Amino acid sequence: MAKDKPFYPHAPISTLDVLAKSLGVSPQVMSKLSSSADDSYTAFSVSSKNKDRTVYDPKYNLKKLQKRINSRIFEHVVFPQYLHGGIRDVSHSRDYINNSRIHAGSRVLVSLDIKNFYDNIKRDSVFDIFKSFFRFPDEVSTLLTNVVTMRGKVPQGGCTSSYVANLIFHNTEYSVVSYLRSFGIEYSRLLDDVTLSSSHPIPPEKLEQAISKVAGMFKRHGLRVHPHKKKIESSSDSRSPYEVTGVWVGHGVPKIRRKDRDYARQLVYICTKEYLKDYTSDAYHALWNKSSAHVARMTRLDHAQARQLRDRLSKILPQYSAARIKQLSFEYKKLINRPVADVATLGFSKSFHKLIHSIGILSRTDAHLARHYRKSLRAKFPRVLSKADHWGI
């Protein structure tokens, strides 16, 4: 059972001074950011499926501190394999594809969604993560709780929020997983999406008992199952989508459905036609990028036709129009004339790397000019920070 429980392999951070040193900030700055965290977010609306949701982007200084909490504390946690989403893991990607692999080839599938997940992760639960899981003293746990919460809850969009979400059930989830496995039921969670599955039929009363066990875990933390998103499916039902986080799992390995494969092929076909009309238009750039994303999904799922479609796309790459090349020339001149000292700023880093990307597209049309731009920029600004370097992570 131990391997199913998150584990922090380091000694607890004992004092605020040690915490400040670990995060690479002064105690005064750390304390100030902690006390002002509630007012250090910018809210904006994001459309998703059937509704709009509010996302909170931390302002610069708080974001920098949160990113360091991730890299210097949260990313050192050893997470069990049933947790996915928002976890940095170089040996085993914790994405929606590997989440679906756990349930591939199953005969029964249960999908549960935690209602208003982030809004209902309250301050006390976050404090418990730092106090009970990391075993940090109260003063350290309180300050970290202040930094990663906003007005008593976990802000969706915060840099640390997905790690908090993955640890919210740190002291109960592993026992639920063990209980379910005793019935031959597999469990996985991708943030607020929970999936149960079994390779053999489960009597309805046992299935409801398993669901109640999971719902009880939610309830102990002030969370509950979304009543309209609970779904029980059988692989024998041809009308059932039988998907886990958007991936079909009716066979022994996750696959992309026929309709999705056909859609990807159709997009590539449309690209070949539109390429002949105007391969420089903004619309064609958007179409090619969309097609490429669908082919990348097929590649990720090891589909046999993915390589062929990728080869076709590589022969019809979007290029820049004369007007866009002129605009790019203006962007280059503007950047090359900036003082070298600007390389220390995040804004410069973003502009520089965005321009380098655009120069890569320019090389399809004018390789000589692209080489000149790239060489000149690298000569004047040889040490432009990456995003990770800038944030000190």
Tab-separated table of C-alpha atoms in Angstrom:
chain	number	residue	atom	x	y	z
A	1	MET	CA	0.000	0.000	0.000
A	2	ALA	CA	2.928	2.344	0.669
A	3	LYS	CA	3.690	2.752	-3.018
A	4	ASP	CA	0.125	4.039	-3.510
A	5	LYS	CA	0.639	6.911	-1.090
A	6	PRO	CA	2.330	10.211	-2.057
A	7	PHE	CA	5.723	10.517	-0.426
A	8	TYR	CA	7.989	13.488	0.324
A	9	PRO	CA	11.565	12.156	0.558
A	10	HIS	CA	13.199	15.157	2.266
A	11	ALA	CA	13.419	16.478	5.788
A	12	PRO	CA	10.789	19.066	6.753
A	13	ILE	CA	11.600	22.763	6.304
A	14	SER	CA	12.006	23.792	9.917
A	15	THR	CA	11.765	27.611	9.996
A	16	LEU	CA	10.719	30.615	7.926
A	17	ASP	CA	14.375	31.535	7.416
A	18	VAL	CA	15.118	28.076	6.029
A	19	LEU	CA	12.037	28.345	3.801
A	20	ALA	CA	13.187	31.727	2.456
A	21	LYS	CA	16.627	30.320	1.736
A	22	SER	CA	15.108	27.267	0.015
A	23	LEU	CA	12.977	29.487	-2.203
A	24	GLY	CA	15.760	31.961	-2.942
A	25	VAL	CA	13.990	35.045	-1.576
A	26	SER	CA	14.503	37.268	1.443
A	27	PRO	CA	12.278	36.587	4.469
A	28	GLN	CA	10.899	40.135	4.151
A	29	VAL	CA	9.853	39.704	0.524
A	30	MET	CA	8.375	36.295	1.265
A	31	SER	CA	6.357	37.680	4.171
A	32	LYS	CA	5.091	40.620	2.110
A	33	LEU	CA	3.953	38.354	-0.740
A	34	SER	CA	2.236	36.092	1.761
A	35	SER	CA	0.275	38.938	3.328
A	36	SER	CA	-0.763	40.463	-0.019
A	37	ALA	CA	-1.511	37.235	-1.923
A	38	ASP	CA	-5.295	37.689	-1.873
A	39	ASP	CA	-4.970	40.823	-4.020
A	40	SER	CA	-2.207	39.525	-6.307
A	41	TYR	CA	-4.260	37.871	-9.049
A	42	THR	CA	-5.787	38.991	-12.319
A	43	ALA	CA	-9.120	37.324	-13.075
A	44	PHE	CA	-10.240	36.483	-16.606
A	45	SER	CA	-12.909	34.320	-18.202
A	46	VAL	CA	-12.163	31.202	-20.262
A	47	SER	CA	-14.780	29.429	-22.384
A	48	SER	CA	-14.837	25.644	-22.097
A	49	LYS	CA	-17.456	23.288	-23.529
A	50	ASN	CA	-20.811	24.380	-22.133
A	51	LYS	CA	-19.820	27.214	-19.824
A	52	ASP	CA	-17.393	29.998	-19.009
A	53	ARG	CA	-15.096	29.632	-16.024
A	54	THR	CA	-13.063	32.206	-14.144
A	55	VAL	CA	-9.313	31.674	-14.047
A	56	TYR	CA	-6.922	33.597	-11.809
A	57	ASP	CA	-3.459	34.475	-13.076
A	58	PRO	CA	-1.001	35.369	-10.284
A	59	LYS	CA	0.828	38.656	-10.735
A	60	TYR	CA	4.538	38.666	-11.483
A	61	ASN	CA	6.129	38.478	-8.020
A	62	LEU	CA	3.619	35.982	-6.629
A	63	LYS	CA	3.921	33.869	-9.784
A	64	LYS	CA	7.689	33.747	-9.399
A	65	LEU	CA	7.360	32.591	-5.782
A	66	GLN	CA	4.715	29.979	-6.666
A	67	LYS	CA	6.867	28.574	-9.462
A	68	ARG	CA	9.739	28.169	-7.015
A	69	ILE	CA	7.443	26.409	-4.543
A	70	ASN	CA	6.645	24.003	-7.359
A	71	SER	CA	10.246	23.349	-8.391
A	72	ARG	CA	11.753	23.271	-4.907
A	73	ILE	CA	8.996	21.582	-2.912
A	74	PHE	CA	6.069	20.063	-4.857
A	75	GLU	CA	8.120	18.566	-7.695
A	76	HIS	CA	10.130	16.549	-5.168
A	77	VAL	CA	7.040	14.627	-4.089
A	78	VAL	CA	6.860	11.045	-5.358
A	79	PHE	CA	3.307	10.657	-6.648
A	80	PRO	CA	1.528	7.305	-7.087
A	81	GLN	CA	0.755	6.197	-10.638
A	82	TYR	CA	-3.003	6.676	-10.282
A	83	LEU	CA	-2.591	10.487	-10.146
A	84	HIS	CA	-2.408	12.476	-13.385
A	85	GLY	CA	-2.555	16.066	-14.535
A	86	GLY	CA	-0.273	18.936	-13.538
A	87	ILE	CA	2.525	16.673	-12.268
A	88	ARG	CA	6.031	17.012	-13.660
A	89	ASP	CA	7.377	13.496	-14.195
A	90	VAL	CA	10.214	12.980	-16.683
A	91	SER	CA	10.042	9.172	-16.493
A	92	HIS	CA	6.282	8.714	-16.902
A	93	SER	CA	4.128	11.413	-18.438
A	94	ARG	CA	1.128	12.166	-16.220
A	95	ASP	CA	-1.141	13.247	-19.080
A	96	TYR	CA	-4.611	12.266	-20.233
A	97	ILE	CA	-3.218	9.505	-22.466
A	98	ASN	CA	-1.455	7.641	-19.658
A	99	ASN	CA	-4.471	8.244	-17.451
A	100	SER	CA	-6.577	6.394	-20.012
A	101	ARG	CA	-4.082	3.499	-20.272
A	102	ILE	CA	-4.992	2.372	-16.753
A	103	HIS	CA	-8.520	1.581	-17.956
A	104	ALA	CA	-7.841	0.246	-21.473
A	105	GLY	CA	-9.461	-3.101	-22.202
A	106	SER	CA	-11.860	-2.866	-19.267
A	107	ARG	CA	-15.445	-4.114	-19.400
A	108	VAL	CA	-16.997	-1.653	-16.939
A	109	LEU	CA	-16.221	2.047	-16.738
A	110	VAL	CA	-17.339	4.634	-14.185
A	111	SER	CA	-16.683	8.353	-14.709
A	112	LEU	CA	-17.056	10.798	-11.820
A	113	ASP	CA	-16.476	14.540	-11.697
A	114	ILE	CA	-15.808	16.587	-8.566
A	115	LYS	CA	-18.163	19.569	-8.591
A	116	ASN	CA	-16.526	23.015	-8.448
A	117	PHE	CA	-13.284	21.356	-7.407
A	118	TYR	CA	-10.894	24.264	-6.918
A	119	ASP	CA	-13.466	26.613	-5.413
A	120	ASN	CA	-14.237	24.011	-2.758
A	121	ILE	CA	-10.661	23.241	-1.713
A	122	LYS	CA	-10.579	25.398	1.371
A	123	ARG	CA	-7.750	26.927	3.327
A	124	ASP	CA	-7.877	24.377	6.166
A	125	SER	CA	-7.349	21.502	3.733
A	126	VAL	CA	-4.371	23.267	2.174
A	127	PHE	CA	-2.828	23.942	5.593
A	128	ASP	CA	-3.219	20.237	6.371
A	129	ILE	CA	-1.150	19.356	3.288
A	130	PHE	CA	1.809	21.400	4.506
A	131	LYS	CA	1.332	20.468	8.164
A	132	SER	CA	0.479	16.753	7.964
A	133	PHE	CA	1.934	15.621	4.641
A	134	PHE	CA	5.129	17.699	4.454
A	135	ARG	CA	5.391	17.857	8.266
A	136	PHE	CA	6.285	21.557	8.193
A	137	PRO	CA	5.798	23.539	11.446
A	138	ASP	CA	2.783	25.814	11.830
A	139	GLU	CA	4.532	29.083	10.873
A	140	VAL	CA	5.922	27.581	7.646
A	141	SER	CA	2.626	25.857	6.808
A	142	THR	CA	0.661	29.063	7.415
A	143	LEU	CA	2.868	31.180	5.180
A	144	LEU	CA	2.829	28.619	2.344
A	145	THR	CA	-0.938	28.287	2.678
A	146	ASN	CA	-1.255	32.067	2.312
A	147	VAL	CA	0.895	32.022	-0.830
A	148	VAL	CA	-1.007	29.250	-2.633
A	149	THR	CA	-4.579	30.243	-1.712
A	150	MET	CA	-6.716	33.260	-2.533
A	151	ARG	CA	-9.404	34.449	-0.152
A	152	GLY	CA	-9.716	31.097	1.556
A	153	LYS	CA	-9.716	28.804	-1.483
A	154	VAL	CA	-7.420	27.425	-4.160
A	155	PRO	CA	-7.449	29.664	-7.261
A	156	GLN	CA	-7.900	27.866	-10.552
A	157	GLY	CA	-4.988	29.104	-12.671
A	158	GLY	CA	-2.510	29.479	-9.814
A	159	CYS	CA	0.885	27.922	-10.557
A	160	THR	CA	0.710	25.718	-7.461
A	161	SER	CA	-2.976	24.814	-7.688
A	162	SER	CA	-2.666	21.524	-9.587
A	163	TYR	CA	-0.113	20.222	-7.077
A	164	VAL	CA	-2.390	21.177	-4.199
A	165	ALA	CA	-5.238	19.398	-6.021
A	166	ASN	CA	-3.146	16.239	-6.384
A	167	LEU	CA	-2.350	16.197	-2.663
A	168	ILE	CA	-5.788	17.103	-1.320
A	169	PHE	CA	-6.603	13.446	-0.507
A	170	HIS	CA	-3.055	12.586	0.581
A	171	ASN	CA	-4.125	10.784	3.736
A	172	THR	CA	-7.196	8.912	2.416
A	173	GLU	CA	-6.930	8.287	-1.318
A	174	TYR	CA	-4.400	5.465	-1.081
A	175	SER	CA	-6.679	3.470	1.248
A	176	VAL	CA	-9.630	3.962	-1.134
A	177	VAL	CA	-7.458	2.725	-4.010
A	178	SER	CA	-6.490	-0.363	-1.992
A	179	TYR	CA	-10.127	-1.026	-1.078
A	180	LEU	CA	-11.229	-0.789	-4.725
A	181	ARG	CA	-8.476	-3.102	-5.901
A	182	SER	CA	-9.707	-5.745	-3.474
A	183	PHE	CA	-12.819	-5.838	-5.687
A	184	GLY	CA	-10.764	-5.859	-8.890
A	185	ILE	CA	-11.496	-2.180	-9.593
A	186	GLU	CA	-8.828	0.178	-10.946
A	187	TYR	CA	-8.827	3.859	-9.926
A	188	SER	CA	-7.272	6.960	-11.461
A	189	ARG	CA	-7.708	10.694	-11.004
A	190	LEU	CA	-6.820	13.486	-13.377
A	191	LEU	CA	-7.366	16.465	-11.057
A	192	ASP	CA	-11.182	16.607	-10.778
A	193	ASP	CA	-11.925	13.689	-13.155
A	194	VAL	CA	-12.072	10.323	-11.390
A	195	THR	CA	-12.315	7.026	-13.283
A	196	LEU	CA	-13.044	3.535	-11.999
A	197	SER	CA	-12.890	0.432	-14.184
A	198	SER	CA	-12.892	-3.340	-14.043
A	199	SER	CA	-11.826	-6.052	-16.478
A	200	HIS	CA	-14.733	-8.219	-15.323
A	201	PRO	CA	-18.429	-7.534	-14.662
A	202	ILE	CA	-19.234	-5.979	-11.286
A	203	PRO	CA	-22.613	-6.572	-9.607
A	204	PRO	CA	-24.588	-3.280	-9.429
A	205	GLU	CA	-24.596	-3.257	-5.629
A	206	LYS	CA	-20.791	-3.677	-5.509
A	207	LEU	CA	-20.376	-0.916	-8.091
A	208	GLU	CA	-22.542	1.487	-6.092
A	209	GLN	CA	-20.611	0.536	-2.972
A	210	ALA	CA	-17.360	1.451	-4.748
A	211	ILE	CA	-18.798	4.767	-5.935
A	212	SER	CA	-20.035	5.524	-2.400
A	213	LYS	CA	-16.547	4.856	-1.072
A	214	VAL	CA	-15.082	7.448	-3.442
A	215	ALA	CA	-17.895	9.922	-2.767
A	216	GLY	CA	-17.282	9.517	0.957
A	217	MET	CA	-13.647	10.488	0.457
A	218	PHE	CA	-14.785	13.623	-1.353
A	219	LYS	CA	-17.294	14.465	1.369
A	220	ARG	CA	-14.675	14.317	4.117
A	221	HIS	CA	-12.922	17.191	2.349
A	222	GLY	CA	-16.063	19.248	1.689
A	223	LEU	CA	-16.302	18.065	-1.927
A	224	ARG	CA	-18.975	16.125	-3.785
A	225	VAL	CA	-19.642	14.248	-6.995
A	226	HIS	CA	-21.223	16.331	-9.746
A	227	PRO	CA	-24.705	14.733	-9.968
A	228	HIS	CA	-25.055	15.297	-13.731
A	229	LYS	CA	-21.617	13.971	-14.687
A	230	LYS	CA	-21.713	10.532	-13.099
A	231	LYS	CA	-21.593	7.902	-15.841
A	232	ILE	CA	-21.524	4.081	-15.792
A	233	GLU	CA	-20.704	2.344	-19.084
A	234	SER	CA	-20.224	-1.166	-20.408
A	235	SER	CA	-17.791	-2.017	-23.206
A	236	SER	CA	-20.468	-4.273	-24.732
A	237	ASP	CA	-22.760	-1.281	-25.339
A	238	SER	CA	-22.016	-0.111	-28.886
A	239	ARG	CA	-23.835	3.175	-28.214
A	240	SER	CA	-21.526	4.043	-25.334
A	241	PRO	CA	-18.610	6.453	-25.976
A	242	TYR	CA	-16.518	4.393	-23.542
A	243	GLU	CA	-13.904	7.090	-23.165
A	244	VAL	CA	-11.543	8.177	-20.417
A	245	THR	CA	-10.589	11.868	-20.589
A	246	GLY	CA	-11.515	11.878	-24.276
A	247	VAL	CA	-9.695	8.672	-25.265
A	248	TRP	CA	-11.478	5.461	-26.304
A	249	VAL	CA	-10.477	2.523	-24.066
A	250	GLY	CA	-12.617	-0.302	-25.451
A	251	HIS	CA	-9.537	-2.299	-26.490
A	252	GLY	CA	-6.371	-3.343	-24.662
A	253	VAL	CA	-4.643	-0.065	-25.496
A	254	PRO	CA	-6.083	3.462	-25.758
A	255	LYS	CA	-7.151	4.258	-29.300
A	256	ILE	CA	-8.534	7.102	-31.317
A	257	ARG	CA	-12.047	6.458	-32.604
A	258	ARG	CA	-12.777	6.024	-36.297
A	259	LYS	CA	-14.687	9.303	-36.473
A	260	ASP	CA	-11.706	11.147	-34.978
A	261	ARG	CA	-9.274	9.436	-37.369
A	262	ASP	CA	-11.528	10.350	-40.280
A	263	TYR	CA	-11.690	13.939	-39.044
A	264	ALA	CA	-7.879	14.188	-38.858
A	265	ARG	CA	-7.555	12.793	-42.400
A	266	GLN	CA	-10.225	15.211	-43.602
A	267	LEU	CA	-8.350	18.146	-42.086
A	268	VAL	CA	-5.117	17.119	-43.819
A	269	TYR	CA	-7.020	16.702	-47.101
A	270	ILE	CA	-8.494	20.204	-46.753
A	271	CYS	CA	-4.984	21.501	-46.027
A	272	THR	CA	-3.701	20.080	-49.325
A	273	LYS	CA	-6.482	21.896	-51.183
A	274	GLU	CA	-6.117	25.201	-49.340
A	275	TYR	CA	-2.331	25.104	-49.741
A	276	LEU	CA	-2.802	25.410	-53.500
A	277	LYS	CA	-4.971	28.502	-53.020
A	278	ASP	CA	-2.933	30.505	-50.505
A	279	TYR	CA	-0.386	28.966	-48.152
A	280	THR	CA	0.452	32.359	-46.628
A	281	SER	CA	-2.944	33.413	-45.248
A	282	ASP	CA	-3.641	33.570	-41.513
A	283	ALA	CA	-6.527	31.172	-42.115
A	284	TYR	CA	-4.199	28.589	-43.647
A	285	HIS	CA	-1.702	28.934	-40.787
A	286	ALA	CA	-4.565	28.277	-38.323
A	287	LEU	CA	-5.887	25.341	-40.362
A	288	TRP	CA	-2.441	23.725	-40.611
A	289	ASN	CA	-1.829	24.138	-36.884
A	290	LYS	CA	-5.208	22.567	-36.092
A	291	SER	CA	-4.499	19.658	-38.429
A	292	SER	CA	-1.054	19.188	-36.920
A	293	ALA	CA	-2.528	18.992	-33.415
A	294	HIS	CA	-4.931	16.222	-34.450
A	295	VAL	CA	-2.132	14.283	-36.141
A	296	ALA	CA	0.018	14.708	-33.033
A	297	ARG	CA	-2.763	13.082	-30.999
A	298	MET	CA	-2.798	10.152	-33.422
A	299	THR	CA	0.991	9.890	-33.057
A	300	ARG	CA	0.712	9.929	-29.273
A	301	LEU	CA	-1.722	7.016	-29.539
A	302	ASP	CA	0.597	5.101	-31.931
A	303	HIS	CA	-1.853	5.092	-34.829
A	304	ALA	CA	-0.470	3.513	-38.004
A	305	GLN	CA	-1.518	6.375	-40.279
A	306	ALA	CA	-0.004	9.136	-38.148
A	307	ARG	CA	3.405	9.083	-39.879
A	308	GLN	CA	1.856	9.217	-43.348
A	309	LEU	CA	-0.305	12.199	-42.373
A	310	ARG	CA	2.671	13.940	-40.760
A	311	ASP	CA	4.680	13.449	-43.978
A	312	ARG	CA	1.855	15.017	-45.990
A	313	LEU	CA	1.704	17.997	-43.667
A	314	SER	CA	5.480	18.468	-43.870
A	315	LYS	CA	5.151	19.022	-47.628
A	316	ILE	CA	2.515	21.742	-47.324
A	317	LEU	CA	3.938	23.902	-44.548
A	318	PRO	CA	2.442	27.385	-44.150
A	319	GLN	CA	4.684	30.268	-45.156
A	320	TYR	CA	4.724	34.032	-44.703
A	321	SER	CA	3.311	36.531	-47.142
A	322	ALA	CA	5.313	39.550	-48.311
A	323	ALA	CA	3.320	41.725	-45.903
A	324	ARG	CA	4.071	39.409	-42.965
A	325	ILE	CA	7.784	39.319	-43.864
A	326	LYS	CA	7.785	43.131	-43.860
A	327	GLN	CA	6.138	43.115	-40.431
A	328	LEU	CA	8.668	40.559	-39.201
A	329	SER	CA	11.475	42.815	-40.418
A	330	PHE	CA	10.016	45.623	-38.312
A	331	GLU	CA	9.823	43.332	-35.245
A	332	TYR	CA	13.442	42.282	-35.799
A	333	LYS	CA	14.698	45.870	-36.029
A	334	LYS	CA	12.748	46.863	-32.955
A	335	LEU	CA	14.228	43.999	-30.917
A	336	ILE	CA	17.798	44.254	-32.208
A	337	ASN	CA	17.879	47.929	-31.169
A	338	ARG	CA	16.976	47.216	-27.570
A	339	PRO	CA	19.766	47.510	-24.984
A	340	VAL	CA	21.546	44.319	-23.921
A	341	ALA	CA	20.496	44.946	-20.319
A	342	ASP	CA	16.888	44.166	-21.298
A	343	VAL	CA	17.684	40.449	-21.536
A	344	ALA	CA	17.081	40.195	-17.790
A	345	THR	CA	13.373	41.000	-18.174
A	346	LEU	CA	10.605	38.475	-18.747
A	347	GLY	CA	9.047	40.663	-21.455
A	348	PHE	CA	12.258	40.605	-23.478
A	349	SER	CA	12.571	36.832	-23.108
A	350	LYS	CA	9.040	36.337	-24.406
A	351	SER	CA	9.578	38.702	-27.362
A	352	PHE	CA	12.940	37.144	-28.225
A	353	HIS	CA	11.750	33.532	-28.237
A	354	LYS	CA	8.565	34.447	-30.114
A	355	LEU	CA	10.645	36.174	-32.791
A	356	ILE	CA	13.027	33.209	-33.056
A	357	HIS	CA	9.998	30.975	-33.671
A	358	SER	CA	8.747	33.322	-36.392
A	359	ILE	CA	12.197	33.344	-37.987
A	360	GLY	CA	11.959	29.563	-38.187
A	361	ILE	CA	8.807	29.931	-40.297
A	362	LEU	CA	10.505	32.659	-42.357
A	363	SER	CA	13.283	30.171	-43.265
A	364	ARG	CA	10.744	28.278	-45.404
A	365	THR	CA	10.467	31.330	-47.641
A	366	ASP	CA	13.823	33.104	-47.325
A	367	ALA	CA	16.481	30.936	-45.682
A	368	HIS	CA	19.237	33.538	-46.201
A	369	LEU	CA	17.313	36.334	-44.456
A	370	ALA	CA	16.289	33.996	-41.654
A	371	ARG	CA	19.918	33.008	-41.022
A	372	HIS	CA	20.930	36.686	-40.972
A	373	TYR	CA	18.235	37.606	-38.437
A	374	ARG	CA	18.977	34.624	-36.203
A	375	LYS	CA	22.769	35.137	-36.308
A	376	SER	CA	22.483	38.861	-35.539
A	377	LEU	CA	20.131	38.310	-32.620
A	378	ARG	CA	22.295	35.561	-31.125
A	379	ALA	CA	25.407	37.700	-31.511
A	380	LYS	CA	23.948	40.686	-29.685
A	381	PHE	CA	21.951	38.697	-27.120
A	382	PRO	CA	23.922	35.475	-26.495
A	383	ARG	CA	22.440	34.751	-23.078
A	384	VAL	CA	18.693	35.237	-23.260
A	385	LEU	CA	17.009	33.468	-20.373
A	386	SER	CA	14.532	30.699	-20.965
A	387	LYS	CA	11.223	30.930	-19.098
A	388	ALA	CA	12.476	28.398	-16.540
A	389	ASP	CA	15.718	30.316	-16.042
A	390	HIS	CA	13.856	33.580	-15.670
A	391	TRP	CA	11.628	32.255	-12.925
A	392	GLY	CA	14.612	30.678	-11.181
A	393	ILE	CA	13.232	27.122	-11.378
